[in-house]
Every structure is written in C-alpha cells, then in structure tokens.
Short mmCIF file of C-alpha atoms and ligand atoms in Angstrom, two decimals:
data_model
loop_
_atom_site.label_atom_id
_atom_site.label_comp_id
_atom_site.label_asym_id
_atom_site.label_seq_id
_atom_site.Cartn_x
_atom_site.Cartn_y
_atom_site.Cartn_z
CA MET A 11 0.25 15.54 18.32
CA THR A 12 0.93 18.62 16.19
CA GLU A 13 4.29 18.50 14.43
CA THR A 14 6.17 21.06 12.35
CA ILE A 15 6.83 19.79 8.87
CA ALA A 16 8.64 21.10 5.80
CA VAL A 17 7.61 19.76 2.41
CA ILE A 18 10.18 20.37 -0.33
CA GLY A 19 8.73 20.52 -3.85
CA GLY A 20 5.30 21.83 -4.83
CA GLY A 21 4.52 19.38 -7.64
CA TYR A 22 2.02 16.57 -8.11
CA VAL A 23 3.19 14.83 -4.93
CA GLY A 24 4.35 17.74 -2.71
CA LEU A 25 1.19 19.81 -3.02
CA PRO A 26 -1.33 17.16 -1.93
CA THR A 27 1.12 15.92 0.72
CA ALA A 28 1.45 19.40 2.25
CA ALA A 29 -2.28 20.08 2.06
CA VAL A 30 -3.18 16.76 3.65
CA LEU A 31 -0.59 17.02 6.45
CA ALA A 32 -2.04 20.45 7.28
CA ARG A 33 -5.54 18.94 7.30
CA PHE A 34 -4.27 16.31 9.76
CA GLY A 35 -3.48 19.23 12.12
CA HIS A 36 0.26 19.68 11.53
CA ARG A 37 2.07 22.97 10.85
CA VAL A 38 3.43 22.77 7.31
CA VAL A 39 5.79 24.96 5.28
CA LEU A 40 5.86 24.07 1.59
CA ALA A 41 9.00 25.08 -0.31
CA GLU A 42 8.66 25.71 -4.04
CA ARG A 43 11.51 27.44 -5.82
CA ASP A 44 9.84 27.90 -9.20
CA GLU A 45 8.84 31.58 -9.34
CA GLU A 46 5.60 30.98 -11.25
CA ARG A 47 4.40 28.08 -9.07
CA TYR A 48 5.32 29.93 -5.89
CA GLY A 49 3.48 33.02 -7.13
CA ALA A 50 0.35 30.96 -7.82
CA LEU A 51 0.44 29.38 -4.36
CA VAL A 52 0.82 32.58 -2.34
CA THR A 53 -2.10 34.14 -4.18
CA GLY A 54 -4.41 31.22 -3.36
CA GLY A 55 -4.01 29.45 -6.70
CA VAL A 56 -2.88 25.95 -7.66
CA PRO A 57 -0.30 25.40 -10.40
CA ILE A 58 -1.74 21.99 -11.41
CA VAL A 59 -5.20 20.59 -12.21
CA GLU A 60 -6.20 18.41 -9.25
CA GLU A 61 -9.72 18.09 -7.89
CA GLY A 62 -10.22 19.49 -4.38
CA LEU A 63 -6.61 20.62 -4.02
CA ARG A 64 -7.22 24.36 -4.16
CA GLU A 65 -9.86 24.14 -1.41
CA LEU A 66 -7.64 21.99 0.81
CA LEU A 67 -4.64 24.31 0.39
CA GLN A 68 -6.76 27.35 1.12
CA GLU A 69 -8.23 25.64 4.19
CA GLY A 70 -4.70 25.04 5.52
CA VAL A 71 -3.63 28.63 4.87
CA ARG A 72 -6.79 30.05 6.51
CA ALA A 73 -6.27 27.85 9.57
CA GLY A 74 -2.72 29.19 9.86
CA ARG A 75 -1.28 25.68 9.46
CA LEU A 76 0.09 26.01 5.93
CA SER A 77 2.53 28.55 4.54
CA PHE A 78 4.88 28.75 1.56
CA SER A 79 8.54 29.54 1.09
CA LYS A 80 10.75 29.91 -1.96
CA HIS A 81 13.78 28.43 -0.23
CA ALA A 82 14.16 24.86 0.97
CA ALA A 83 16.77 25.83 3.58
CA GLU A 84 14.40 28.44 5.02
CA ALA A 85 11.46 26.01 5.11
CA VAL A 86 13.34 23.35 7.11
CA GLY A 87 14.30 25.76 9.94
CA GLY A 88 12.38 24.53 12.98
CA ALA A 89 10.89 21.50 11.18
CA GLY A 90 10.96 18.15 12.97
CA PHE A 91 10.18 16.37 9.69
CA VAL A 92 11.35 17.26 6.19
CA PHE A 93 9.52 15.60 3.30
CA LEU A 94 11.44 15.42 0.01
CA CYS A 95 8.89 15.53 -2.80
CA VAL A 96 11.11 16.43 -5.75
CA ALA A 97 11.05 14.94 -9.22
CA THR A 98 13.16 11.93 -10.19
CA PRO A 99 12.97 12.07 -13.99
CA GLU A 100 13.96 9.26 -16.31
CA ARG A 101 17.44 9.33 -17.85
CA PRO A 102 17.85 8.22 -21.47
CA ASP A 103 19.03 4.77 -20.27
CA GLY A 104 15.86 4.26 -18.19
CA SER A 105 17.51 4.85 -14.82
CA ALA A 106 16.20 7.49 -12.39
CA ASP A 107 17.90 10.87 -12.33
CA LEU A 108 18.62 11.70 -8.68
CA SER A 109 20.15 15.12 -9.21
CA PHE A 110 17.18 17.01 -7.67
CA VAL A 111 17.15 14.75 -4.62
CA GLU A 112 20.90 15.12 -4.14
CA SER A 113 20.98 18.89 -4.60
CA VAL A 114 18.03 19.47 -2.22
CA ALA A 115 19.61 17.14 0.37
CA GLY A 116 22.84 19.17 0.14
CA GLU A 117 20.95 22.44 0.38
CA ILE A 118 18.94 21.55 3.50
CA ALA A 119 21.71 19.69 5.35
CA PRO A 120 23.22 22.76 7.11
CA ALA A 121 19.76 24.12 8.05
CA LEU A 122 18.29 20.97 9.64
CA VAL A 123 17.49 21.26 13.33
CA PRO A 124 18.96 18.58 15.64
CA GLY A 125 16.72 15.54 15.73
CA ALA A 126 15.03 16.34 12.42
CA ILE A 127 13.92 13.35 10.36
CA VAL A 128 14.21 13.48 6.57
CA VAL A 129 11.35 11.70 4.82
CA ASN A 130 11.74 10.55 1.26
CA LYS A 131 8.48 10.57 -0.68
CA SER A 132 10.04 10.82 -4.15
CA THR A 133 10.26 7.51 -6.00
CA VAL A 134 13.95 6.69 -5.78
CA PRO A 135 16.14 3.74 -6.66
CA VAL A 136 16.57 1.14 -3.98
CA GLY A 137 19.37 2.30 -1.69
CA THR A 138 18.80 6.07 -2.09
CA ALA A 139 17.71 6.58 1.55
CA LEU A 140 21.24 5.62 2.61
CA LEU A 141 22.69 8.15 0.16
CA VAL A 142 20.42 10.95 1.49
CA GLU A 143 21.39 9.94 5.02
CA ARG A 144 25.06 10.37 4.10
CA ILE A 145 24.44 13.81 2.54
CA THR A 146 22.17 15.21 5.28
CA GLY A 147 23.62 13.44 8.32
CA ALA A 148 20.00 13.03 9.51
CA PRO A 149 17.98 9.81 9.86
CA VAL A 150 16.08 9.15 6.63
CA VAL A 151 12.72 7.43 6.45
CA SER A 152 11.43 6.13 3.15
CA ASN A 153 7.68 6.87 2.96
CA PRO A 154 6.63 6.13 -0.63
CA GLU A 155 3.63 7.86 -2.12
CA PHE A 156 0.80 5.94 -3.77
CA LEU A 157 -1.49 8.78 -4.85
CA ARG A 158 -2.79 9.01 -8.40
CA GLU A 159 -2.97 12.22 -10.37
CA GLY A 160 -6.57 13.35 -10.67
CA THR A 161 -7.57 11.73 -7.37
CA ALA A 162 -4.54 12.86 -5.37
CA VAL A 163 -6.48 14.53 -2.55
CA ARG A 164 -8.81 11.58 -2.01
CA ASP A 165 -5.92 9.07 -2.26
CA SER A 166 -3.86 11.06 0.27
CA LEU A 167 -6.69 11.50 2.75
CA HIS A 168 -7.67 7.83 2.54
CA PRO A 169 -4.56 5.81 1.70
CA ASP A 170 -4.87 2.00 1.44
CA ARG A 171 -1.70 1.71 3.51
CA VAL A 172 1.15 3.79 4.86
CA VAL A 173 4.66 2.40 4.30
CA VAL A 174 7.58 3.64 6.38
CA GLY A 175 11.07 2.24 6.08
CA ALA A 176 14.10 3.13 8.17
CA ASP A 177 17.05 1.55 9.86
CA ASP A 178 15.91 3.46 12.92
CA ARG A 179 12.48 1.88 13.40
CA ARG A 180 11.54 4.49 16.00
CA ALA A 181 12.02 7.25 13.39
CA ALA A 182 9.90 5.21 10.97
CA ARG A 183 7.09 4.86 13.52
CA ARG A 184 7.16 8.60 14.24
CA VAL A 185 6.64 9.30 10.54
CA GLY A 186 3.82 6.73 10.51
CA GLU A 187 2.16 8.58 13.39
CA LEU A 188 1.87 11.72 11.24
CA PHE A 189 -0.73 9.78 9.25
CA SER A 190 -2.41 8.03 12.18
CA SER A 191 -5.72 9.84 11.66
CA THR A 192 -6.11 8.06 8.29
CA GLY A 193 -6.58 4.76 10.14
CA ALA A 194 -4.66 3.06 7.29
CA PRO A 195 -2.59 -0.06 8.00
CA LEU A 196 1.02 0.87 8.78
CA ILE A 197 3.88 -1.19 7.37
CA VAL A 198 7.13 -0.56 9.21
CA THR A 199 10.18 -1.96 7.47
CA ASP A 200 13.73 -1.14 6.37
CA THR A 201 14.49 1.52 3.74
CA VAL A 202 15.43 -0.88 0.94
CA THR A 203 12.17 -2.81 1.38
CA ALA A 204 10.07 0.38 1.50
CA GLU A 205 11.72 1.64 -1.69
CA THR A 206 11.10 -1.74 -3.32
CA ILE A 207 7.40 -1.68 -2.29
CA LYS A 208 6.91 1.54 -4.27
CA TYR A 209 8.42 0.12 -7.49
CA ALA A 210 6.67 -3.21 -6.96
CA SER A 211 3.28 -1.47 -6.73
CA ASN A 212 3.72 0.50 -9.93
CA ALA A 213 5.25 -2.47 -11.75
CA PHE A 214 2.32 -4.65 -10.71
CA LEU A 215 -0.24 -2.07 -11.83
CA ALA A 216 1.56 -1.66 -15.17
CA THR A 217 1.64 -5.44 -15.63
CA LYS A 218 -2.04 -5.75 -14.74
CA LEU A 219 -2.86 -3.11 -17.36
CA SER A 220 -0.62 -4.74 -19.95
CA PHE A 221 -2.40 -8.01 -19.22
CA VAL A 222 -5.85 -6.54 -19.79
CA ASN A 223 -4.71 -4.72 -22.94
CA ALA A 224 -3.21 -7.94 -24.30
CA LEU A 225 -6.42 -9.73 -23.32
CA ALA A 226 -8.35 -7.12 -25.33
CA GLY A 227 -6.19 -8.08 -28.32
CA LEU A 228 -7.04 -11.73 -27.76
CA CYS A 229 -10.75 -10.91 -27.44
CA GLU A 230 -10.67 -9.18 -30.82
CA SER A 231 -9.08 -12.27 -32.37
CA VAL A 232 -11.51 -14.80 -30.89
CA GLY A 233 -14.61 -12.58 -31.01
CA ALA A 234 -15.07 -12.20 -27.24
CA ASP A 235 -16.12 -8.99 -25.48
CA VAL A 236 -13.38 -7.83 -23.12
CA ARG A 237 -15.83 -5.86 -21.00
CA ASP A 238 -17.71 -9.02 -20.05
CA VAL A 239 -14.45 -10.92 -19.63
CA VAL A 240 -13.34 -8.24 -17.14
CA LEU A 241 -16.69 -8.50 -15.38
CA GLY A 242 -16.14 -12.21 -15.02
CA LEU A 243 -12.61 -11.68 -13.76
CA GLY A 244 -13.30 -8.78 -11.43
CA TYR A 245 -15.89 -10.50 -9.25
CA ASP A 246 -13.17 -12.93 -8.24
CA HIS A 247 -11.99 -11.06 -5.15
CA ARG A 248 -8.46 -12.35 -5.73
CA ILE A 249 -8.40 -10.35 -8.99
CA GLY A 250 -10.74 -7.39 -8.37
CA PHE A 251 -12.01 -4.77 -10.83
CA GLU A 252 -9.40 -2.06 -10.40
CA PHE A 253 -6.91 -1.36 -13.18
CA LEU A 254 -8.64 -3.63 -15.65
CA ARG A 255 -10.00 -0.98 -18.00
CA PRO A 256 -8.41 -1.65 -21.39
CA GLY A 257 -7.17 1.38 -23.28
CA PRO A 258 -4.45 2.78 -25.54
CA GLY A 259 -1.71 1.65 -23.14
CA TRP A 260 -0.55 3.05 -19.82
CA GLY A 261 1.35 6.30 -19.55
CA GLY A 262 1.90 9.27 -17.30
CA SER A 263 4.80 10.47 -15.26
CA CYS A 264 5.09 7.34 -13.12
CA LEU A 265 4.35 3.91 -14.57
CA PRO A 266 6.63 4.25 -17.65
CA LYS A 267 9.47 5.84 -15.65
CA ASP A 268 9.22 3.45 -12.70
CA THR A 269 8.97 0.25 -14.75
CA SER A 270 12.08 1.24 -16.73
CA ALA A 271 13.89 2.23 -13.54
CA LEU A 272 13.04 -1.07 -11.85
CA ILE A 273 14.35 -3.03 -14.83
CA ARG A 274 17.62 -1.06 -14.52
CA ILE A 275 17.77 -1.54 -10.75
CA ALA A 276 17.24 -5.28 -11.22
CA GLU A 277 19.84 -5.44 -14.01
CA GLU A 278 22.44 -3.67 -11.89
CA ALA A 279 21.77 -6.12 -9.08
CA GLY A 280 22.21 -9.04 -11.52
CA TYR A 281 18.53 -9.94 -11.89
CA ASP A 282 16.73 -10.10 -15.23
CA PHE A 283 13.13 -8.95 -14.66
CA ALA A 284 11.92 -10.48 -17.94
CA LEU A 285 8.25 -10.34 -16.96
CA LEU A 286 8.40 -6.57 -16.52
CA ARG A 287 10.23 -6.15 -19.83
CA ALA A 288 7.37 -8.04 -21.45
CA SER A 289 4.85 -5.66 -19.84
CA ILE A 290 6.55 -2.74 -21.55
CA VAL A 291 6.56 -4.54 -24.91
CA ALA A 292 2.85 -5.30 -24.48
CA ASN A 293 2.24 -1.63 -23.71
CA ASP A 294 3.95 -0.53 -26.92
CA GLU A 295 1.78 -3.05 -28.77
CA ALA A 296 -1.39 -1.61 -27.19
CA GLN A 297 -0.48 1.82 -28.56
CA GLU A 298 0.37 0.42 -31.96
CA ARG A 299 -2.97 -1.41 -32.12
CA VAL A 300 -4.78 1.94 -31.81
CA VAL A 301 -2.74 3.40 -34.68
CA ALA A 302 -3.54 0.25 -36.68
CA LYS A 303 -7.26 0.65 -35.97
CA VAL A 304 -7.24 4.24 -37.19
CA THR A 305 -5.29 3.16 -40.28
CA GLU A 306 -7.76 0.35 -40.95
CA ALA A 307 -10.69 2.76 -40.49
CA LEU A 308 -9.15 4.89 -43.22
CA GLY A 309 -8.79 1.98 -45.62
CA GLY A 310 -5.13 1.28 -44.88
CA GLU A 311 -3.55 4.64 -45.73
CA LEU A 312 -2.93 7.60 -43.43
CA HIS A 313 -1.10 9.78 -45.90
CA GLY A 314 -3.10 12.89 -46.76
CA ARG A 315 -5.97 12.00 -44.43
CA THR A 316 -7.26 14.05 -41.52
CA VAL A 317 -7.76 12.46 -38.13
CA ALA A 318 -9.68 14.20 -35.34
CA VAL A 319 -8.44 13.34 -31.88
CA TRP A 320 -10.36 13.77 -28.64
CA GLY A 321 -8.07 13.84 -25.61
CA LEU A 322 -4.33 14.43 -25.25
CA THR A 323 -3.64 13.97 -21.53
CA PHE A 324 -2.46 10.56 -20.29
CA LYS A 325 -5.81 10.08 -18.56
CA ALA A 326 -8.84 12.19 -17.69
CA ALA A 327 -9.04 14.60 -14.72
CA THR A 328 -5.46 15.81 -15.17
CA ASP A 329 -3.66 18.31 -17.39
CA ASP A 330 -0.56 16.10 -17.49
CA ARG A 331 0.67 14.93 -20.91
CA ARG A 332 3.95 13.38 -19.77
CA ARG A 333 4.37 10.03 -21.56
CA SER A 334 0.75 10.26 -22.66
CA PRO A 335 -0.30 7.37 -24.91
CA ALA A 336 -2.59 9.88 -26.65
CA VAL A 337 0.36 12.08 -27.60
CA ALA A 338 2.44 9.04 -28.65
CA ILE A 339 -0.40 7.91 -30.94
CA VAL A 340 -0.81 11.42 -32.37
CA ARG A 341 2.92 11.56 -33.12
CA GLN A 342 2.70 8.24 -34.96
CA LEU A 343 -0.30 9.41 -36.99
CA LEU A 344 1.63 12.55 -37.98
CA ASP A 345 4.78 10.55 -38.81
CA ARG A 346 2.73 8.38 -41.14
CA GLY A 347 1.44 11.36 -43.08
CA ALA A 348 -1.92 12.16 -41.46
CA SER A 349 -3.03 15.64 -40.42
CA VAL A 350 -4.28 15.74 -36.84
CA ARG A 351 -6.91 18.07 -35.42
CA ALA A 352 -7.08 17.68 -31.67
CA PHE A 353 -9.23 18.79 -28.78
CA ASP A 354 -8.46 18.37 -25.11
CA PRO A 355 -10.26 20.30 -22.35
CA THR A 356 -6.91 21.16 -20.73
CA VAL A 357 -5.10 22.31 -23.88
CA SER A 358 -5.76 25.70 -25.41
CA PRO A 359 -5.38 26.28 -29.15
CA GLY A 360 -2.43 28.65 -28.58
CA ASP A 361 -0.34 25.97 -26.85
CA GLU A 362 3.09 25.69 -28.48
CA SER A 363 4.51 22.83 -26.43
CA ASP A 364 7.05 20.61 -28.19
CA ASP A 365 4.92 17.48 -27.94
CA LEU A 366 2.13 19.18 -29.90
CA VAL A 367 4.19 20.49 -32.83
CA GLY A 368 2.32 19.88 -36.08
CA VAL A 369 -1.04 19.28 -34.38
CA THR A 370 -3.94 21.63 -35.12
CA LEU A 371 -5.39 22.41 -31.70
CA CYS A 372 -9.11 23.08 -31.67
CA ASP A 373 -11.53 24.95 -29.42
CA ASP A 374 -13.92 22.09 -28.86
CA ALA A 375 -14.69 18.51 -29.79
CA TYR A 376 -16.86 19.55 -32.76
CA ASP A 377 -14.27 21.91 -34.20
CA ALA A 378 -11.71 19.06 -34.15
CA CYS A 379 -13.96 17.01 -36.43
CA ARG A 380 -14.35 19.64 -39.13
CA GLY A 381 -13.35 17.97 -42.41
CA ALA A 382 -11.92 14.91 -40.62
CA ASP A 383 -11.96 11.43 -42.15
CA ALA A 384 -11.93 9.66 -38.78
CA VAL A 385 -12.16 10.54 -35.11
CA ALA A 386 -10.34 8.80 -32.25
CA VAL A 387 -11.16 8.95 -28.53
CA LEU A 388 -7.76 8.81 -26.80
CA THR A 389 -8.53 10.14 -23.29
CA GLU A 390 -11.66 9.18 -21.35
CA TRP A 391 -13.00 12.73 -20.77
CA ASP A 392 -16.53 12.36 -19.43
CA GLU A 393 -17.82 15.36 -21.37
CA LEU A 394 -17.30 13.47 -24.66
CA ARG A 395 -20.18 11.15 -23.78
CA GLY A 396 -22.72 13.96 -24.06
CA LEU A 397 -21.80 15.13 -27.58
CA ASP A 398 -24.36 15.40 -30.36
CA PHE A 399 -22.99 12.67 -32.65
CA GLU A 400 -25.32 13.58 -35.54
CA LYS A 401 -23.67 17.00 -35.49
CA VAL A 402 -20.22 15.38 -35.31
CA ALA A 403 -21.11 13.18 -38.29
CA ASP A 404 -22.23 16.20 -40.33
CA LEU A 405 -18.89 17.92 -39.79
CA MET A 406 -16.83 14.96 -41.01
CA THR A 407 -16.05 13.79 -44.53
CA SER A 408 -16.40 10.14 -43.52
CA ARG A 409 -17.88 8.54 -40.41
CA GLU A 410 -15.23 6.42 -38.78
CA LEU A 411 -14.80 6.40 -35.01
CA VAL A 412 -12.09 4.63 -33.00
CA ASP A 413 -12.84 4.54 -29.27
CA ALA A 414 -9.52 3.65 -27.61
CA ARG A 415 -11.09 3.99 -24.14
CA ASN A 416 -14.40 2.14 -24.73
CA LEU A 417 -15.97 5.37 -23.51
CA LEU A 418 -18.91 5.75 -25.85
CA ASP A 419 -22.05 3.73 -26.48
CA PRO A 420 -21.46 1.89 -29.78
CA ALA A 421 -25.21 1.67 -30.51
CA ALA A 422 -25.63 5.45 -30.26
CA ILE A 423 -22.52 6.01 -32.36
CA ARG A 424 -23.74 3.62 -35.06
CA ARG A 425 -27.18 5.26 -35.04
CA ALA A 426 -25.44 8.51 -35.98
CA GLY A 427 -24.09 6.72 -39.06
CA PHE A 428 -20.60 5.91 -37.80
CA SER A 429 -18.65 2.71 -38.05
CA TYR A 430 -17.43 2.09 -34.47
CA ARG A 431 -14.17 0.42 -33.41
CA GLY A 432 -13.60 -0.06 -29.69
CA ILE A 433 -10.97 -2.01 -27.77
CA GLY A 434 -11.45 -5.74 -27.31
CA ARG A 435 -15.05 -5.88 -28.34
CA PRO A 436 -16.61 -7.41 -31.42
C1 UGA B 5 0.32 5.82 -10.65
C2 UGA B 5 -0.15 4.86 -9.55
O1 UGA B 5 -1.49 4.44 -9.81
C3 UGA B 5 -0.10 5.53 -8.17
O2 UGA B 5 -0.45 4.59 -7.17
C4 UGA B 5 1.32 6.05 -7.93
O3 UGA B 5 1.39 6.75 -6.69
C5 UGA B 5 1.69 7.02 -9.05
O4 UGA B 5 1.63 6.31 -10.31
C6 UGA B 5 3.11 7.47 -8.79
O5 UGA B 5 4.02 6.65 -8.79
O6 UGA B 5 3.28 8.66 -8.47
P1 UGA B 5 -0.81 7.86 -12.00
O7 UGA B 5 0.40 7.80 -12.86
O8 UGA B 5 -1.26 9.17 -11.47
O9 UGA B 5 -0.62 6.89 -10.71
O10 UGA B 5 -2.02 7.32 -12.85
P2 UGA B 5 -2.84 5.95 -12.91
O11 UGA B 5 -4.22 6.23 -12.47
O12 UGA B 5 -2.11 4.85 -12.28
O13 UGA B 5 -2.88 5.72 -14.49
C7 UGA B 5 -1.71 5.30 -15.19
C8 UGA B 5 -2.08 4.93 -16.61
O14 UGA B 5 -2.85 3.74 -16.64
C9 UGA B 5 -2.88 5.98 -17.35
O15 UGA B 5 -2.39 6.09 -18.67
C10 UGA B 5 -4.29 5.43 -17.33
O16 UGA B 5 -5.10 5.87 -18.38
C11 UGA B 5 -4.02 3.94 -17.42
N1 UGA B 5 -5.12 3.10 -16.88
C12 UGA B 5 -5.40 3.08 -15.56
C13 UGA B 5 -5.84 2.31 -17.76
O17 UGA B 5 -5.58 2.31 -19.00
N2 UGA B 5 -6.83 1.51 -17.27
C14 UGA B 5 -7.14 1.47 -15.94
O18 UGA B 5 -8.03 0.69 -15.55
C15 UGA B 5 -6.41 2.27 -15.07
#
C-alpha cells in the first residue's frame, strides 16, 4: 500500500531512508533546512558521498514519489508517517544531545495530521520515544537504523532485520509494513527495548572490533598472524567473519558516540557497564599502537621528522572524518613534533577544517610522500593498492611503511625497499 511519508533531516540517515522509502513505492517529502544541502538536493545533487544514493534519489524524483522541502512543518502536512532522522551529537559528558530531536518534535507537533505516526530513526537514549510522544501528542514508534556509511543504500534496501517498538503495537506493525518488500525479519517490541537494541548492536560491534584489535596486539607479542587467526575464527559460524578486520581503532559518527552514550544511560540507571568501558580503553590503545609503530619506524623520535599519511576519513567509501582514528593519529603525530603530509581522495588541498590544522594536504598519494621519512596507511582506500611503490620509495628520504589497515601486500612493499609494519602480523 502506498503511504505518504515525511522524512525530517537530510543527513547520512535521512537521505538513504527517504530514497529507499520512495523506491518501495511510497510518496516521500524530505525536509532539509540547511540552505546548502537543500540547494544540492533540488538540483539533483547529493550533499554527502554515498554510493548509489544520487541515482536512487533521482529515480524517486523522476517517478514523482520524492520531493524536498525546507520546512519540517510543511513536509509533515498530509503525511501519515513522520520519520525523525536528525542528529543526536555527543555532549562533553558522553551523553546524547537531544536538542535537535526536541526542537523538531515541537516544530512539527501543530502540523501533524490526525492519526499520524511519528517514527524515531535517530539513535536516542532509552526512553526518548516517550518524551517525543509527550511533545507531539502523536503515537511514536522507535525504528532504529542499522545502515553503515558507505554502504547505506545497500544496507537500507536489504536490511538484516527491521525493528519497530511502540506501546501501540498496531502502530509499530504499520511502520514495519512500510518495509515489507525487503522481506527482512520484523521484530515488534516496546519502545525502550527497540531503543536498547540499537545501542546494543553498536556496542557489540565496537566490542567485537576492540577484541580483534587487542588480539592483533597479542599476535604481535607471540608472533602469530592475526589474519590467519581471524580466518580460523570466522569459519566458526557462531563468530563469523564480519567486523573482524583489525585496524587503527574504530571511529566514525556512531560507534564512539553510542558506546559513550550507552555507558551514561547504564550509569544513570545504576548499572556499571564495565565491559563496554574496557572496549573504549582497548580502542584508545589500538590508536596509540599505530602512533607507537610510526615512532618505532622513525627510530624512536618524531620531533623534526616528516610522516606521510594516506587516508583521513574514518573508513573508506565515505567523506566523513568525524571521530576518525586517522585524524586522531595525525593529531598525535603533530603533537609529538612530526610534520604531516596527508592525502585523502575526499579531501582537497585547500580544506581549512579545524581537524586538519597544521597538516599539509597533498594532491595525491605520491605528493604526500615527497621528502617523508615514513608513510602510514590510515584508511583502507582501494586505490592505494595500485600505487607504484618504487616511485613512492624514490620520493622518500627513508623507506618505512606502517600499514594500519593491513591493506597492502608486504612482499611487494619490501621488494620496493621498504621496511613494512602491519597490524598483528609478524
Ligand atoms: C555503524 C554500524 O555499523 C551501523 O550498523 C549503524 O547503523 C551505524 O554505525 C549508526 O549507528 O548509524 P558506521 O559508523 O557507518 O556504521 O561504520 P562501520 O562500518 O560500522 O565502521 C565503524 C568503524 O569500525 C570504522 O572506523 C571502521 O573502519 C571500523 N571497522 C569496521 C574496522 O576497523 N574493522 C572492521 O572489520 C569493520
């Protein structure tokens, strides 16, 4: 059945959500108040890097199922479902900042049509659905999002599961039906449980990653190869292969924010989530181990040395640098006296963002290595695999390479005259 849906917020979650709901045959109005983002959308553009998103948005617009508005209150007029996809940034104390959710709820409340269901897709502290219900006076369904940046379209079209939580189970089921064409298992529960499922998923993924990064540390100490250890683990279907790639620590706009928020939520409810606190500590250690590897490659002293860095985003296939381990490592290298020359395919040399202050931004991967004493792979950009490493070696003053993503072939790197340091491998 075709429904009329408003999606509030054209960010990393709202955009794929709107595009996918239009693909499923619904009529969707996406509200984005930021002038620049709105301007990009109405002219057929996409304000973020996300594979397949532009095509899917354009398909929806062409089919007459997707349109854009600058005003949330205008978008919800006539909508039977209103999806809240606004940011819930981290406050300095680790808790989630709900001000966007609250202000949007207040803004749309007078414009909601009778019978409209408000759907919360933003990651919000347990209990927020009840708060939004109080502000809007409408039934609220918690429908957490599990998409990943970089694969958002694919994840939204083919979700592993759809979770809907509401006190009014009928409202929850109706929201579930919007996604029925995905064929994904539907979990119908209460709001508090649905909100907890979202945090539990991200906390589990973060802990799994911290485990494999800590395991990589162990492998280095005992002389094992973490890649084969992961192979041996992954074939056990109870463990699986996903989220077992060791790296410089987990980052991005979600896992760091949501793990901290869950610790706060637990604390406030009188529960000490010590295991999750340990995952965060292990993550900090994973980052520090990369800085230590670069320092070791340079003979123990960073001061006055030049480090080339490949990759600044928190992972490949995105332009997002929020809580990027690559940026955190770069900041530490700078703090300890190194000069950093960096290349990232999504960052242009003129970029003056705060997180990149003091970094020399370069046009390409070769340029970054000019006069460098060591080079570090910090984001797993595929295009780095195809570089001419002899040429890279010629540009550098010494041939030290730290591969914090285990992206490159150590044999090829060594053939080019480099000493190679990966993660968790002898
Ligand atoms: C994460 C979750 O994976 C999504 O399910 C969730 O919907 C999303 O947060 C959210 O809450 O909105 P995302 O932050 O886009 O998605 O990125 P991930 O693919 O989860 O990567 C997170 C971090 O883990 C990155 O720094 C990545 O490089 C790292 N990672 C991931 C590894 O180091 N190894 C892996 O094997 C996988």
